[in-house]
Tab-separated table of C-alpha atoms and ligand atoms in Angstrom:
chain	number	residue	atom	x	y	z
U	18	MET	CA	-24.797	-4.679	74.027
U	19	PRO	CA	-21.014	-5.251	74.128
U	20	ASP	CA	-18.891	-2.111	73.602
U	21	ARG	CA	-16.730	-3.933	71.064
U	22	PRO	CA	-17.865	-6.524	68.504
U	23	LYS	CA	-16.536	-10.068	68.820
U	24	LEU	CA	-15.745	-9.952	65.128
U	25	ARG	CA	-14.934	-6.910	63.020
U	26	VAL	CA	-14.706	-7.314	59.252
U	27	ASP	CA	-13.449	-4.558	56.959
U	28	VAL	CA	-14.144	-5.189	53.283
U	29	VAL	CA	-12.377	-3.264	50.522
U	30	THR	CA	-14.168	-3.342	47.175
U	31	ILE	CA	-14.971	-1.402	43.996
U	32	PHE	CA	-18.635	-2.502	44.479
U	33	PRO	CA	-19.603	-1.506	48.029
U	34	GLU	CA	-23.342	-1.730	47.160
U	35	ALA	CA	-22.928	-5.474	46.570
U	36	PHE	CA	-22.598	-5.969	50.334
U	37	ALA	CA	-26.119	-4.756	51.179
U	38	PRO	CA	-27.305	-8.349	51.877
U	39	LEU	CA	-25.043	-8.487	54.951
U	40	GLN	CA	-27.372	-5.961	56.641
U	41	LEU	CA	-30.312	-8.382	56.385
U	42	SER	CA	-31.468	-11.360	58.413
U	43	VAL	CA	-29.071	-13.104	60.780
U	44	LEU	CA	-25.990	-10.967	60.137
U	45	GLY	CA	-28.008	-7.740	60.200
U	46	ARG	CA	-29.393	-8.701	63.605
U	47	ALA	CA	-25.906	-9.633	64.832
U	48	GLN	CA	-24.630	-6.212	63.773
U	49	ARG	CA	-27.498	-4.405	65.511
U	50	ALA	CA	-26.763	-6.492	68.621
U	51	GLY	CA	-23.113	-5.366	68.476
U	52	LEU	CA	-21.723	-8.896	68.094
U	53	LEU	CA	-20.479	-8.231	64.587
U	54	LEU	CA	-19.273	-5.149	62.721
U	55	VAL	CA	-18.970	-5.171	58.945
U	56	ARG	CA	-17.422	-2.006	57.465
U	57	VAL	CA	-17.343	-1.718	53.698
U	58	TRP	CA	-14.776	0.597	52.106
U	59	ASN	CA	-14.904	1.872	48.534
U	60	LEU	CA	-11.512	1.301	46.934
U	61	ARG	CA	-12.116	4.313	44.672
U	62	ASP	CA	-12.051	6.591	47.719
U	63	PHE	CA	-8.356	5.708	48.042
U	64	THR	CA	-7.333	6.686	44.523
U	65	THR	CA	-5.588	10.000	43.931
U	66	ASP	CA	-6.075	10.660	40.203
U	67	ARG	CA	-8.882	12.606	38.521
U	68	HIS	CA	-10.487	9.491	37.098
U	69	ARG	CA	-10.307	7.500	40.344
U	70	THR	CA	-8.499	4.695	38.518
U	71	THR	CA	-8.326	1.301	40.234
U	72	ASP	CA	-6.921	-0.808	37.371
U	73	ASP	CA	-4.246	-0.622	34.714
U	74	TYR	CA	-2.617	-2.654	31.946
U	75	PRO	CA	-0.453	-5.643	32.911
U	76	TYR	CA	3.319	-5.234	32.798
U	77	GLY	CA	4.582	-7.708	30.227
U	78	GLY	CA	1.413	-7.463	28.187
U	79	GLY	CA	-1.443	-9.906	27.845
U	80	PRO	CA	-5.203	-9.760	28.148
U	81	GLY	CA	-7.287	-7.986	30.760
U	82	MET	CA	-6.565	-5.450	33.448
U	83	VAL	CA	-4.788	-5.637	36.798
U	84	MET	CA	-5.916	-3.886	39.973
U	85	LYS	CA	-3.476	-1.230	41.079
U	86	ALA	CA	-1.610	-1.714	44.345
U	87	GLU	CA	-1.551	1.780	45.866
U	88	PRO	CA	-5.305	2.171	46.547
U	89	PHE	CA	-5.252	-1.119	48.517
U	90	PHE	CA	-2.282	0.067	50.582
U	91	ALA	CA	-4.018	3.382	51.260
U	92	ALA	CA	-7.251	1.624	52.268
U	93	ALA	CA	-5.340	-0.743	54.574
U	94	ARG	CA	-3.664	2.254	56.252
U	95	ALA	CA	-7.046	3.916	56.853
U	96	ILE	CA	-8.500	0.691	58.269
U	97	ALA	CA	-5.498	0.147	60.552
U	98	GLN	CA	-5.892	3.676	61.836
U	99	GLU	CA	-9.595	3.293	62.571
U	100	ALA	CA	-9.480	-0.266	63.943
U	101	GLY	CA	-6.152	0.074	65.751
U	102	GLY	CA	-4.489	-2.598	63.623
U	103	LEU	CA	-5.078	-4.876	60.660
U	104	GLY	CA	-5.969	-8.318	62.009
U	105	ARG	CA	-5.919	-11.122	59.450
U	106	VAL	CA	-5.736	-9.779	55.906
U	107	ILE	CA	-7.457	-11.856	53.227
U	108	LEU	CA	-7.294	-11.401	49.465
U	109	THR	CA	-10.014	-13.187	47.495
U	110	SER	CA	-8.370	-15.036	44.634
U	111	PRO	CA	-8.958	-18.048	42.376
U	112	GLN	CA	-5.346	-18.997	43.284
U	113	GLY	CA	-6.100	-18.980	47.026
U	114	ARG	CA	-6.265	-21.598	49.755
U	115	PRO	CA	-9.632	-23.380	49.581
U	116	PHE	CA	-12.195	-21.980	52.017
U	117	THR	CA	-13.567	-24.721	54.283
U	118	GLN	CA	-15.631	-24.993	57.458
U	119	ARG	CA	-12.366	-25.514	59.343
U	120	LEU	CA	-11.005	-22.209	58.022
U	121	ALA	CA	-14.323	-20.494	58.863
U	122	TYR	CA	-13.910	-21.631	62.496
U	123	GLU	CA	-10.360	-20.349	62.537
U	124	LEU	CA	-11.362	-16.946	61.126
U	125	SER	CA	-14.316	-16.669	63.537
U	126	ARG	CA	-11.792	-16.514	66.390
U	127	ALA	CA	-9.551	-13.896	64.768
U	128	GLY	CA	-11.366	-10.837	66.141
U	129	HIS	CA	-10.553	-8.723	63.085
U	130	LEU	CA	-10.563	-9.581	59.392
U	131	VAL	CA	-9.711	-7.345	56.471
U	132	ILE	CA	-10.987	-8.717	53.174
U	133	LEU	CA	-9.632	-7.252	49.955
U	134	CYS	CA	-11.805	-8.075	46.947
U	135	GLY	CA	-9.960	-8.843	43.759
U	136	HIS	CA	-11.405	-8.110	40.339
U	137	TYR	CA	-10.477	-8.280	36.648
U	138	GLU	CA	-7.597	-10.625	35.853
U	139	GLY	CA	-6.115	-10.108	39.289
U	140	VAL	CA	-4.464	-7.789	41.770
U	141	ASP	CA	-0.907	-6.460	41.605
U	142	GLU	CA	1.146	-9.125	43.404
U	143	ARG	CA	2.692	-6.545	45.735
U	144	VAL	CA	-0.639	-6.190	47.590
U	145	ALA	CA	-0.532	-9.781	48.872
U	146	VAL	CA	3.178	-9.545	49.634
U	147	GLY	CA	3.222	-6.085	51.203
U	148	LEU	CA	0.080	-6.552	53.323
U	149	ARG	CA	0.900	-10.196	54.127
U	150	ALA	CA	-2.537	-11.143	52.820
U	151	GLU	CA	-3.704	-14.747	52.775
U	152	GLU	CA	-5.255	-15.589	49.429
U	153	ILE	CA	-8.533	-17.514	49.753
U	154	SER	CA	-10.684	-19.159	47.051
U	155	ILE	CA	-14.231	-20.368	47.703
U	156	GLY	CA	-14.113	-23.205	45.189
U	157	ASP	CA	-13.142	-24.448	41.764
U	158	TYR	CA	-15.450	-22.409	39.546
U	159	VAL	CA	-14.944	-19.013	37.951
U	160	LEU	CA	-16.688	-15.934	39.377
U	161	THR	CA	-16.689	-12.453	37.860
U	162	GLY	CA	-14.979	-10.999	40.927
U	163	GLY	CA	-14.168	-11.433	44.607
U	164	GLU	CA	-17.289	-9.781	46.086
U	165	LEU	CA	-19.456	-12.895	46.274
U	166	ALA	CA	-16.480	-14.835	47.615
U	167	ALA	CA	-16.009	-12.192	50.331
U	168	MET	CA	-19.699	-12.428	51.280
U	169	VAL	CA	-19.502	-16.201	51.471
U	170	ILE	CA	-16.481	-15.929	53.758
U	171	VAL	CA	-18.194	-13.313	55.984
U	172	ASP	CA	-21.441	-15.308	56.191
U	173	ALA	CA	-19.871	-18.684	57.007
U	174	THR	CA	-17.443	-17.098	59.491
U	175	ALA	CA	-19.812	-14.704	61.299
U	176	ARG	CA	-22.435	-17.374	62.020
U	177	LEU	CA	-19.795	-19.205	64.078
U	178	VAL	CA	-19.328	-16.241	66.402
U	179	PRO	CA	-21.124	-17.160	69.648
U	180	GLY	CA	-24.578	-15.530	69.819
U	181	VAL	CA	-24.867	-14.690	66.100
U	182	VAL	CA	-27.063	-17.698	65.374
U	183	GLY	CA	-29.845	-18.002	67.954
U	184	ASP	CA	-29.850	-21.792	68.180
U	185	GLU	CA	-26.342	-22.835	69.266
U	186	ALA	CA	-27.297	-26.516	69.003
U	187	SER	CA	-27.943	-26.190	65.270
U	188	VAL	CA	-24.518	-24.601	64.773
U	189	ARG	CA	-22.788	-27.439	66.628
U	190	GLU	CA	-24.831	-30.104	64.822
U	191	ASP	CA	-23.798	-28.871	61.410
U	192	SER	CA	-23.272	-31.581	58.886
U	193	PHE	CA	-19.794	-30.517	57.910
U	194	THR	CA	-18.737	-30.560	61.544
U	195	ARG	CA	-20.107	-34.049	62.087
U	196	GLY	CA	-18.685	-35.115	58.771
U	197	LEU	CA	-21.987	-36.383	57.335
U	198	LEU	CA	-24.685	-34.765	55.228
U	199	ASP	CA	-27.943	-33.906	56.983
U	200	TYR	CA	-30.897	-36.304	57.220
U	201	PRO	CA	-34.196	-35.561	55.377
U	202	HIS	CA	-36.612	-33.114	57.039
U	203	TYR	CA	-40.428	-33.064	57.000
U	204	THR	CA	-43.164	-30.839	58.363
U	205	ARG	CA	-46.972	-30.895	58.209
U	206	PRO	CA	-49.070	-32.202	56.540
U	207	ALA	CA	-48.351	-35.944	56.753
U	208	GLU	CA	-49.192	-36.344	53.057
U	209	VAL	CA	-48.421	-34.007	50.125
U	210	GLU	CA	-49.070	-34.888	46.455
U	211	GLY	CA	-49.398	-38.531	47.499
U	212	LEU	CA	-46.011	-38.423	49.272
U	213	ARG	CA	-46.090	-39.601	52.904
U	214	VAL	CA	-43.848	-38.650	55.805
U	215	PRO	CA	-41.844	-41.717	56.913
U	216	GLU	CA	-43.970	-43.522	59.529
U	217	VAL	CA	-41.199	-43.599	62.165
U	218	LEU	CA	-41.236	-39.781	62.425
U	219	LEU	CA	-44.916	-39.916	63.473
U	220	SER	CA	-44.304	-42.706	66.010
U	221	GLY	CA	-43.171	-40.584	68.949
U	222	ASN	CA	-40.397	-43.154	69.535
U	223	HIS	CA	-37.461	-40.786	69.995
U	224	GLN	CA	-34.817	-43.488	70.008
U	225	ALA	CA	-36.142	-44.997	66.771
U	226	ILE	CA	-36.319	-41.511	65.231
U	227	ALA	CA	-32.698	-40.728	66.186
U	228	ARG	CA	-31.560	-44.052	64.712
U	229	TRP	CA	-33.522	-43.481	61.482
U	230	ARG	CA	-32.088	-40.005	61.066
U	231	ARG	CA	-28.526	-41.171	61.602
U	232	LYS	CA	-29.056	-43.987	59.124
U	233	GLU	CA	-30.537	-41.707	56.446
U	234	ALA	CA	-27.683	-39.231	56.974
U	235	ILE	CA	-25.258	-42.088	56.293
U	236	ARG	CA	-27.287	-43.221	53.246
U	237	ARG	CA	-27.290	-39.735	51.721
U	238	THR	CA	-23.614	-39.267	52.355
U	239	LEU	CA	-22.846	-42.626	50.759
U	240	ARG	CA	-24.930	-41.799	47.684
U	241	ARG	CA	-24.027	-38.144	47.226
U	242	ARG	CA	-20.680	-37.561	48.891
U	243	PRO	CA	-18.777	-40.822	49.343
U	244	ASP	CA	-15.638	-38.675	49.735
U	245	LEU	CA	-17.065	-37.305	53.001
U	246	LEU	CA	-17.942	-40.758	54.305
U	247	GLN	CA	-14.286	-41.746	54.004
U	248	ALA	CA	-13.307	-38.922	56.344
U	249	ALA	CA	-16.308	-39.083	58.746
U	250	GLN	CA	-15.732	-40.283	62.286
U	251	LEU	CA	-18.197	-43.168	62.608
U	252	ASP	CA	-18.675	-44.890	65.937
U	253	GLU	CA	-19.570	-48.575	66.428
U	254	GLU	CA	-23.295	-47.943	65.969
U	255	ASP	CA	-22.730	-45.828	62.847
U	256	ARG	CA	-20.661	-48.625	61.322
U	257	ALA	CA	-23.534	-51.049	61.927
U	258	LEU	CA	-25.933	-48.581	60.282
U	259	LEU	CA	-23.543	-48.212	57.334
U	260	GLU	CA	-23.508	-52.009	56.931
U	261	GLU	CA	-27.328	-52.014	56.858
U	262	VAL	CA	-27.372	-49.200	54.314
U	263	LEU	CA	-24.756	-50.908	52.118
U	264	ARG	CA	-26.834	-54.108	52.175
U	265	GLU	CA	-30.025	-52.200	51.293
U	266	GLU	CA	-28.283	-50.265	48.526
U	267	ARG	CA	-26.927	-53.516	47.024
U	268	GLU	CA	-30.404	-55.018	47.106
U	269	GLY	CA	-31.363	-52.070	44.934
U	270	GLY	CA	-34.651	-50.269	45.272
U	271	GLY	CA	-32.524	-47.341	44.197
U	272	GLY	CA	-35.434	-45.026	44.982
U	273	GLY	CA	-35.217	-41.429	46.038
U	274	VAL	CA	-32.053	-39.416	46.327
B	310	9D3	C1	-7.305	-17.931	33.623
B	310	9D3	C2	-7.379	-16.674	34.390
B	310	9D3	N1	-8.510	-16.620	35.305
B	310	9D3	C3	-8.130	-17.254	36.599
B	310	9D3	C4	-9.011	-18.394	36.980
B	310	9D3	C5	-8.772	-15.195	35.439
B	310	9D3	C6	-9.764	-14.824	36.476
B	310	9D3	C7	-11.076	-15.241	36.392
B	310	9D3	C8	-11.999	-14.834	37.357
B	310	9D3	C9	-9.375	-14.009	37.510
B	310	9D3	C10	-10.296	-13.599	38.453
B	310	9D3	C11	-11.588	-14.012	38.375
B	310	9D3	C12	-12.571	-13.549	39.371
B	310	9D3	N2	-12.667	-14.480	40.508
B	310	9D3	C13	-12.330	-14.117	41.717
B	310	9D3	O1	-11.910	-13.002	41.899
B	310	9D3	C14	-12.414	-15.063	42.803
B	310	9D3	C15	-12.859	-16.416	42.846
B	310	9D3	C16	-13.330	-17.307	41.823
B	310	9D3	O2	-13.456	-16.990	40.651
B	310	9D3	N3	-13.669	-18.580	42.213
B	310	9D3	C17	-13.588	-19.018	43.490
B	310	9D3	N4	-13.130	-18.236	44.447
B	310	9D3	C18	-12.778	-16.962	44.129
B	310	9D3	S1	-12.186	-15.847	45.208
B	310	9D3	C19	-12.037	-14.667	44.069
């Protein structure tokens, strides 16, 4: 067991209990193995008033509440003291930079992340400015707060730390790294509800199987995510497979998904 985790993540939140899932499964095992350390801090512990207030009315008026700045600064100071610095500071925000697999790779090499979870209408702007926090969004839909976004960021980032996921090959093979969606998967039995496993997968012909899988990955990407196909790096053989798929798709059949 290493004496220092390869990735330390400090999360600051008003809902520390929401992070219980990070103790389970793959990330739980990684933490027990000392590869990963996730520390969750309760923002309320860094308030100084009787009511442990974390939000207040917006200057200038308008709807909703704004998270106060001082508790975040106090939490950051405590984290810096314990961790010996602050690493990369992230603020979850609908206004943030889109979170992508590329950014997950980048963060997985940072060594230390501090994730501040926003809530309500937002966080006092001076938190992002004063702590030099990078604002990150996980996508164009509206959540009730930053906690799920923080967990998504931790999950996608931590699994890229070497050793966290047992099967390194499956991490490297990931569809968003290769730029294509995954091919269809099957396991026993060979027939379910009248639906058969494609014959080629039962053939034992590994070259034919590899070709079929690549082709079906291209077909799925074309049908479901043509935007990804534009950006995918296709070699000569892939281009030939794409031509076949395009021909087959034109000829209809249209079956499946
Ligand atoms: C029109 C004002 N709304 C901005 C879109 C207010 C608002 C709604 C929801 C402010 C905060 C939130 C809570 N969302 C997050 O904190 C959040 C989030 C999200 O909603 N979608 C994707 N990524 C993220 S990261 C944090």
